[in-house]
PDB file of C-alpha atoms in Angstrom:
ATOM      1  CA  MET A   1      28.215   7.472  92.010  1.00 92.00           C
ATOM      2  CA  TYR A   2      30.935   8.627  89.645  1.00 95.00           C
ATOM      3  CA  LEU A   3      32.107  10.811  87.696  1.00 96.00           C
ATOM      4  CA  ALA A   4      33.079  10.338  83.818  1.00 96.00           C
ATOM      5  CA  LYS A   5      35.090  13.687  81.821  1.00 96.00           C
ATOM      6  CA  ILE A   6      34.737  13.073  78.378  1.00 97.00           C
ATOM      7  CA  TYR A   7      37.076  15.190  76.027  1.00 96.00           C
ATOM      8  CA  VAL A   8      35.725  14.885  72.556  1.00 96.00           C
ATOM      9  CA  THR A   9      38.486  15.840  69.705  1.00 95.00           C
ATOM     10  CA  TYR A  10      38.905  15.242  65.784  1.00 95.00           C
ATOM     11  CA  LYS A  11      40.846  13.184  64.537  1.00 95.00           C
ATOM     12  CA  PRO A  12      44.507  14.514  63.175  1.00 91.00           C
ATOM     13  CA  SER A  13      43.832  13.981  60.473  1.00 93.00           C
ATOM     14  CA  ILE A  14      40.294  15.887  60.158  1.00 94.00           C
ATOM     15  CA  LEU A  15      41.103  19.448  59.598  1.00 92.00           C
ATOM     16  CA  ASP A  16      40.084  21.331  62.550  1.00 93.00           C
ATOM     17  CA  PRO A  17      38.488  24.485  61.115  1.00 93.00           C
ATOM     18  CA  GLN A  18      37.263  26.402  64.784  1.00 93.00           C
ATOM     19  CA  GLY A  19      40.642  25.809  66.391  1.00 94.00           C
ATOM     20  CA  VAL A  20      42.663  27.442  62.897  1.00 95.00           C
ATOM     21  CA  VAL A  21      39.798  30.575  63.698  1.00 96.00           C
ATOM     22  CA  ILE A  22      41.472  30.947  67.073  1.00 96.00           C
ATOM     23  CA  LYS A  23      44.983  30.585  66.436  1.00 95.00           C
ATOM     24  CA  SER A  24      44.110  32.963  64.419  1.00 95.00           C
ATOM     25  CA  ALA A  25      42.451  35.453  66.597  1.00 96.00           C
ATOM     26  CA  LEU A  26      44.770  34.771  69.154  1.00 95.00           C
ATOM     27  CA  GLU A  27      47.726  35.801  67.300  1.00 94.00           C
ATOM     28  CA  ARG A  28      45.507  38.865  65.770  1.00 94.00           C
ATOM     29  CA  LEU A  29      45.255  40.260  69.411  1.00 94.00           C
ATOM     30  CA  ASP A  30      48.583  39.338  70.301  1.00 93.00           C
ATOM     31  CA  TYR A  31      49.589  37.089  72.016  1.00 92.00           C
ATOM     32  CA  GLN A  32      52.657  35.093  71.568  1.00 86.00           C
ATOM     33  CA  GLY A  33      54.038  32.002  71.600  1.00 91.00           C
ATOM     34  CA  ILE A  34      50.720  30.253  70.532  1.00 94.00           C
ATOM     35  CA  GLU A  35      51.871  27.080  68.461  1.00 94.00           C
ATOM     36  CA  SER A  36      48.871  25.169  67.821  1.00 95.00           C
ATOM     37  CA  VAL A  37      45.307  25.962  68.895  1.00 96.00           C
ATOM     38  CA  THR A  38      42.365  22.755  67.722  1.00 95.00           C
ATOM     39  CA  GLN A  39      38.788  23.436  69.538  1.00 95.00           C
ATOM     40  CA  GLY A  40      36.728  20.357  70.859  1.00 95.00           C
ATOM     41  CA  LYS A  41      33.879  19.261  73.513  1.00 95.00           C
ATOM     42  CA  TYR A  42      34.244  18.277  76.709  1.00 96.00           C
ATOM     43  CA  PHE A  43      30.552  16.748  78.591  1.00 96.00           C
ATOM     44  CA  GLN A  44      30.781  15.674  81.927  1.00 96.00           C
ATOM     45  CA  VAL A  45      28.495  12.886  83.401  1.00 96.00           C
ATOM     46  CA  GLN A  46      27.212  11.665  86.516  1.00 95.00           C
ATOM     47  CA  LEU A  47      27.108   8.528  87.146  1.00 94.00           C
ATOM     48  CA  SER A  48      25.464   6.343  90.177  1.00 93.00           C
ATOM     49  CA  GLY A  49      26.742   2.756  89.795  1.00 85.00           C
ATOM     50  CA  ALA A  50      29.363   0.489  92.622  1.00 83.00           C
ATOM     51  CA  ASP A  51      31.246  -0.867  89.922  1.00 90.00           C
ATOM     52  CA  GLU A  52      33.803   0.741  88.114  1.00 92.00           C
ATOM     53  CA  ALA A  53      33.844  -1.861  85.479  1.00 94.00           C
ATOM     54  CA  ALA A  54      30.335  -1.847  84.475  1.00 93.00           C
ATOM     55  CA  VAL A  55      29.966   1.828  85.066  1.00 94.00           C
ATOM     56  CA  ALA A  56      32.750   2.160  82.140  1.00 95.00           C
ATOM     57  CA  LYS A  57      31.745  -0.558  80.026  1.00 94.00           C
ATOM     58  CA  GLU A  58      28.855   1.613  79.726  1.00 94.00           C
ATOM     59  CA  VAL A  59      30.255   5.099  79.665  1.00 95.00           C
ATOM     60  CA  GLU A  60      31.939   3.878  76.152  1.00 96.00           C
ATOM     61  CA  ALA A  61      29.408   2.648  75.105  1.00 95.00           C
ATOM     62  CA  PHE A  62      27.163   5.927  74.987  1.00 95.00           C
ATOM     63  CA  VAL A  63      30.293   7.396  74.375  1.00 96.00           C
ATOM     64  CA  GLU A  64      30.280   5.569  71.225  1.00 95.00           C
ATOM     65  CA  ALA A  65      26.588   5.740  70.134  1.00 94.00           C
ATOM     66  CA  LEU A  66      25.768   9.120  70.612  1.00 94.00           C
ATOM     67  CA  LEU A  67      28.216  11.625  71.603  1.00 95.00           C
ATOM     68  CA  ILE A  68      30.600  11.201  69.008  1.00 95.00           C
ATOM     69  CA  ASN A  69      30.713  11.245  65.298  1.00 95.00           C
ATOM     70  CA  HIS A  70      32.939   8.089  64.493  1.00 94.00           C
ATOM     71  CA  ASN A  71      34.469   9.503  60.458  1.00 94.00           C
ATOM     72  CA  THR A  72      35.956  12.304  62.131  1.00 95.00           C
ATOM     73  CA  GLU A  73      36.495  12.517  65.317  1.00 95.00           C
ATOM     74  CA  THR A  74      38.078  10.147  69.411  1.00 96.00           C
ATOM     75  CA  TYR A  75      37.435  10.556  72.200  1.00 96.00           C
ATOM     76  CA  THR A  76      39.301   9.664  76.405  1.00 96.00           C
ATOM     77  CA  TYR A  77      38.048  10.418  79.260  1.00 96.00           C
ATOM     78  CA  ASP A  78      38.671  10.097  83.007  1.00 94.00           C
ATOM     79  CA  LEU A  79      36.328   8.054  85.449  1.00 95.00           C
ATOM     80  CA  THR A  80      36.894   8.908  89.492  1.00 94.00           C
ATOM     81  CA  GLU A  81      34.287   7.782  91.942  1.00 92.00           C
ATOM     82  CA  ILE A  82      32.914  11.259  93.637  1.00 90.00           C
TER      83      ILE A  82
ATOM     84  CA  MET B   1      56.513  24.008  76.161  1.00 92.00           C
ATOM     85  CA  TYR B   2      53.333  23.841  77.445  1.00 95.00           C
ATOM     86  CA  LEU B   3      50.333  22.553  76.166  1.00 96.00           C
ATOM     87  CA  ALA B   4      46.985  23.667  78.177  1.00 96.00           C
ATOM     88  CA  LYS B   5      43.474  22.076  78.455  1.00 96.00           C
ATOM     89  CA  ILE B   6      40.951  24.390  79.112  1.00 97.00           C
ATOM     90  CA  TYR B   7      37.519  23.468  80.595  1.00 96.00           C
ATOM     91  CA  VAL B   8      34.922  25.547  79.467  1.00 96.00           C
ATOM     92  CA  THR B   9      31.194  24.705  80.956  1.00 95.00           C
ATOM     93  CA  TYR B  10      27.873  26.560  82.079  1.00 95.00           C
ATOM     94  CA  LYS B  11      28.136  28.329  86.139  1.00 95.00           C
ATOM     95  CA  PRO B  12      25.919  26.199  87.752  1.00 91.00           C
ATOM     96  CA  SER B  13      23.061  29.642  88.112  1.00 93.00           C
ATOM     97  CA  ILE B  14      22.768  28.773  83.825  1.00 94.00           C
ATOM     98  CA  LEU B  15      20.929  26.199  82.525  1.00 92.00           C
ATOM     99  CA  ASP B  16      22.549  24.378  79.910  1.00 93.00           C
ATOM    100  CA  PRO B  17      19.644  23.074  77.524  1.00 92.00           C
ATOM    101  CA  GLN B  18      22.379  20.585  75.404  1.00 93.00           C
ATOM    102  CA  GLY B  19      23.236  18.707  78.670  1.00 94.00           C
ATOM    103  CA  VAL B  20      19.390  18.324  79.277  1.00 95.00           C
ATOM    104  CA  VAL B  21      18.546  16.881  76.342  1.00 96.00           C
ATOM    105  CA  ILE B  22      21.371  14.301  75.903  1.00 96.00           C
ATOM    106  CA  LYS B  23      20.547  13.137  79.324  1.00 95.00           C
ATOM    107  CA  SER B  24      17.047  11.927  78.159  1.00 95.00           C
ATOM    108  CA  ALA B  25      18.470  10.686  74.464  1.00 96.00           C
ATOM    109  CA  LEU B  26      20.438   8.730  77.388  1.00 95.00           C
ATOM    110  CA  GLU B  27      17.665   7.777  78.756  1.00 94.00           C
ATOM    111  CA  ARG B  28      14.870   6.864  76.215  1.00 94.00           C
ATOM    112  CA  LEU B  29      18.198   4.848  75.034  1.00 94.00           C
ATOM    113  CA  ASP B  30      18.122   2.728  78.207  1.00 93.00           C
ATOM    114  CA  TYR B  31      20.764   3.289  79.942  1.00 92.00           C
ATOM    115  CA  GLN B  32      21.347   3.341  83.440  1.00 86.00           C
ATOM    116  CA  GLY B  33      21.946   5.169  86.683  1.00 91.00           C
ATOM    117  CA  ILE B  34      21.830   7.815  84.836  1.00 94.00           C
ATOM    118  CA  GLU B  35      22.371  10.876  87.010  1.00 94.00           C
ATOM    119  CA  SER B  36      23.032  14.368  84.948  1.00 95.00           C
ATOM    120  CA  VAL B  37      24.601  15.293  82.170  1.00 96.00           C
ATOM    121  CA  THR B  38      26.757  18.669  80.997  1.00 95.00           C
ATOM    122  CA  GLN B  39      28.339  20.248  77.490  1.00 95.00           C
ATOM    123  CA  GLY B  40      30.925  22.554  77.198  1.00 95.00           C
ATOM    124  CA  LYS B  41      34.006  23.455  75.131  1.00 95.00           C
ATOM    125  CA  TYR B  42      37.167  22.223  75.830  1.00 96.00           C
ATOM    126  CA  PHE B  43      40.766  23.406  73.664  1.00 96.00           C
ATOM    127  CA  GLN B  44      44.439  22.320  73.677  1.00 96.00           C
ATOM    128  CA  VAL B  45      46.246  25.367  73.023  1.00 96.00           C
ATOM    129  CA  GLN B  46      50.526  24.363  72.891  1.00 96.00           C
ATOM    130  CA  LEU B  47      51.906  27.063  73.507  1.00 94.00           C
ATOM    131  CA  SER B  48      56.053  27.882  73.520  1.00 93.00           C
ATOM    132  CA  GLY B  49      57.473  29.481  76.629  1.00 85.00           C
ATOM    133  CA  ALA B  50      60.002  28.022  78.922  1.00 83.00           C
ATOM    134  CA  ASP B  51      57.940  29.901  82.976  1.00 90.00           C
ATOM    135  CA  GLU B  52      55.607  27.529  83.047  1.00 92.00           C
ATOM    136  CA  ALA B  53      53.849  30.923  85.648  1.00 94.00           C
ATOM    137  CA  ALA B  54      54.270  33.321  82.337  1.00 93.00           C
ATOM    138  CA  VAL B  55      52.728  30.519  80.019  1.00 94.00           C
ATOM    139  CA  ALA B  56      49.778  30.207  82.968  1.00 95.00           C
ATOM    140  CA  LYS B  57      49.102  33.806  83.151  1.00 94.00           C
ATOM    141  CA  GLU B  58      49.280  34.628  79.076  1.00 94.00           C
ATOM    142  CA  VAL B  59      46.299  31.307  79.156  1.00 95.00           C
ATOM    143  CA  GLU B  60      44.063  33.217  82.151  1.00 96.00           C
ATOM    144  CA  ALA B  61      44.547  36.003  79.711  1.00 95.00           C
ATOM    145  CA  PHE B  62      43.321  34.560  76.783  1.00 95.00           C
ATOM    146  CA  VAL B  63      40.674  32.147  77.652  1.00 96.00           C
ATOM    147  CA  GLU B  64      39.452  35.333  79.901  1.00 95.00           C
ATOM    148  CA  ALA B  65      39.210  37.772  76.766  1.00 94.00           C
ATOM    149  CA  LEU B  66      38.075  35.388  73.744  1.00 94.00           C
ATOM    150  CA  LEU B  67      37.313  31.607  74.491  1.00 95.00           C
ATOM    151  CA  ILE B  68      34.922  32.783  77.508  1.00 95.00           C
ATOM    152  CA  ASN B  69      31.554  34.571  78.380  1.00 95.00           C
ATOM    153  CA  HIS B  70      31.365  35.706  81.388  1.00 94.00           C
ATOM    154  CA  ASN B  71      27.977  36.022  81.531  1.00 94.00           C
ATOM    155  CA  THR B  72      27.078  32.416  81.439  1.00 95.00           C
ATOM    156  CA  GLU B  73      30.796  30.634  81.555  1.00 95.00           C
ATOM    157  CA  THR B  74      32.973  29.690  83.101  1.00 96.00           C
ATOM    158  CA  TYR B  75      36.450  27.381  83.443  1.00 96.00           C
ATOM    159  CA  THR B  76      39.422  25.447  83.958  1.00 96.00           C
ATOM    160  CA  TYR B  77      42.718  24.583  82.173  1.00 96.00           C
ATOM    161  CA  ASP B  78      45.871  21.859  83.682  1.00 94.00           C
ATOM    162  CA  LEU B  79      48.770  23.386  82.075  1.00 95.00           C
ATOM    163  CA  THR B  80      51.160  20.002  81.815  1.00 94.00           C
ATOM    164  CA  GLU B  81      55.555  20.581  79.868  1.00 92.00           C
ATOM    165  CA  ILE B  82      55.158  18.433  76.674  1.00 89.00           C
TER     166      ILE B  82
END
């Protein structure tokens, strides 16, 4: 069994409006030294399957087919055996 | 300078409706072996500051003050020097 942790963020060229709002709120709340904030999505998917390479291929397939918007978002993931 | 990666998820006792919907969509799309799916939020915050313990304390303070809903959500974070 594997656990895939998938991190989806906006591409660097795309404005992240939630990140901008959070940064300005943190500054208003007097937190110091905040240089940048980005907000993304985080998925945890548990997959049965014994072959790590096959599971990784499946994760990439379904992230690209369902979880991201190709125009604006990019992703990374970690796969760990559990 | 530090980069905080913050992962916010529902507490285990709280239903994650987005995760349930994604799991059922993946099954309808014929992906095999999906045991569970949870969706959460992912924040990347860059902070200036030289003292790791002080930066960690600030991250915990502002996550608890602004980024999570104490009733339903929990969080973890990693802090790396950049």
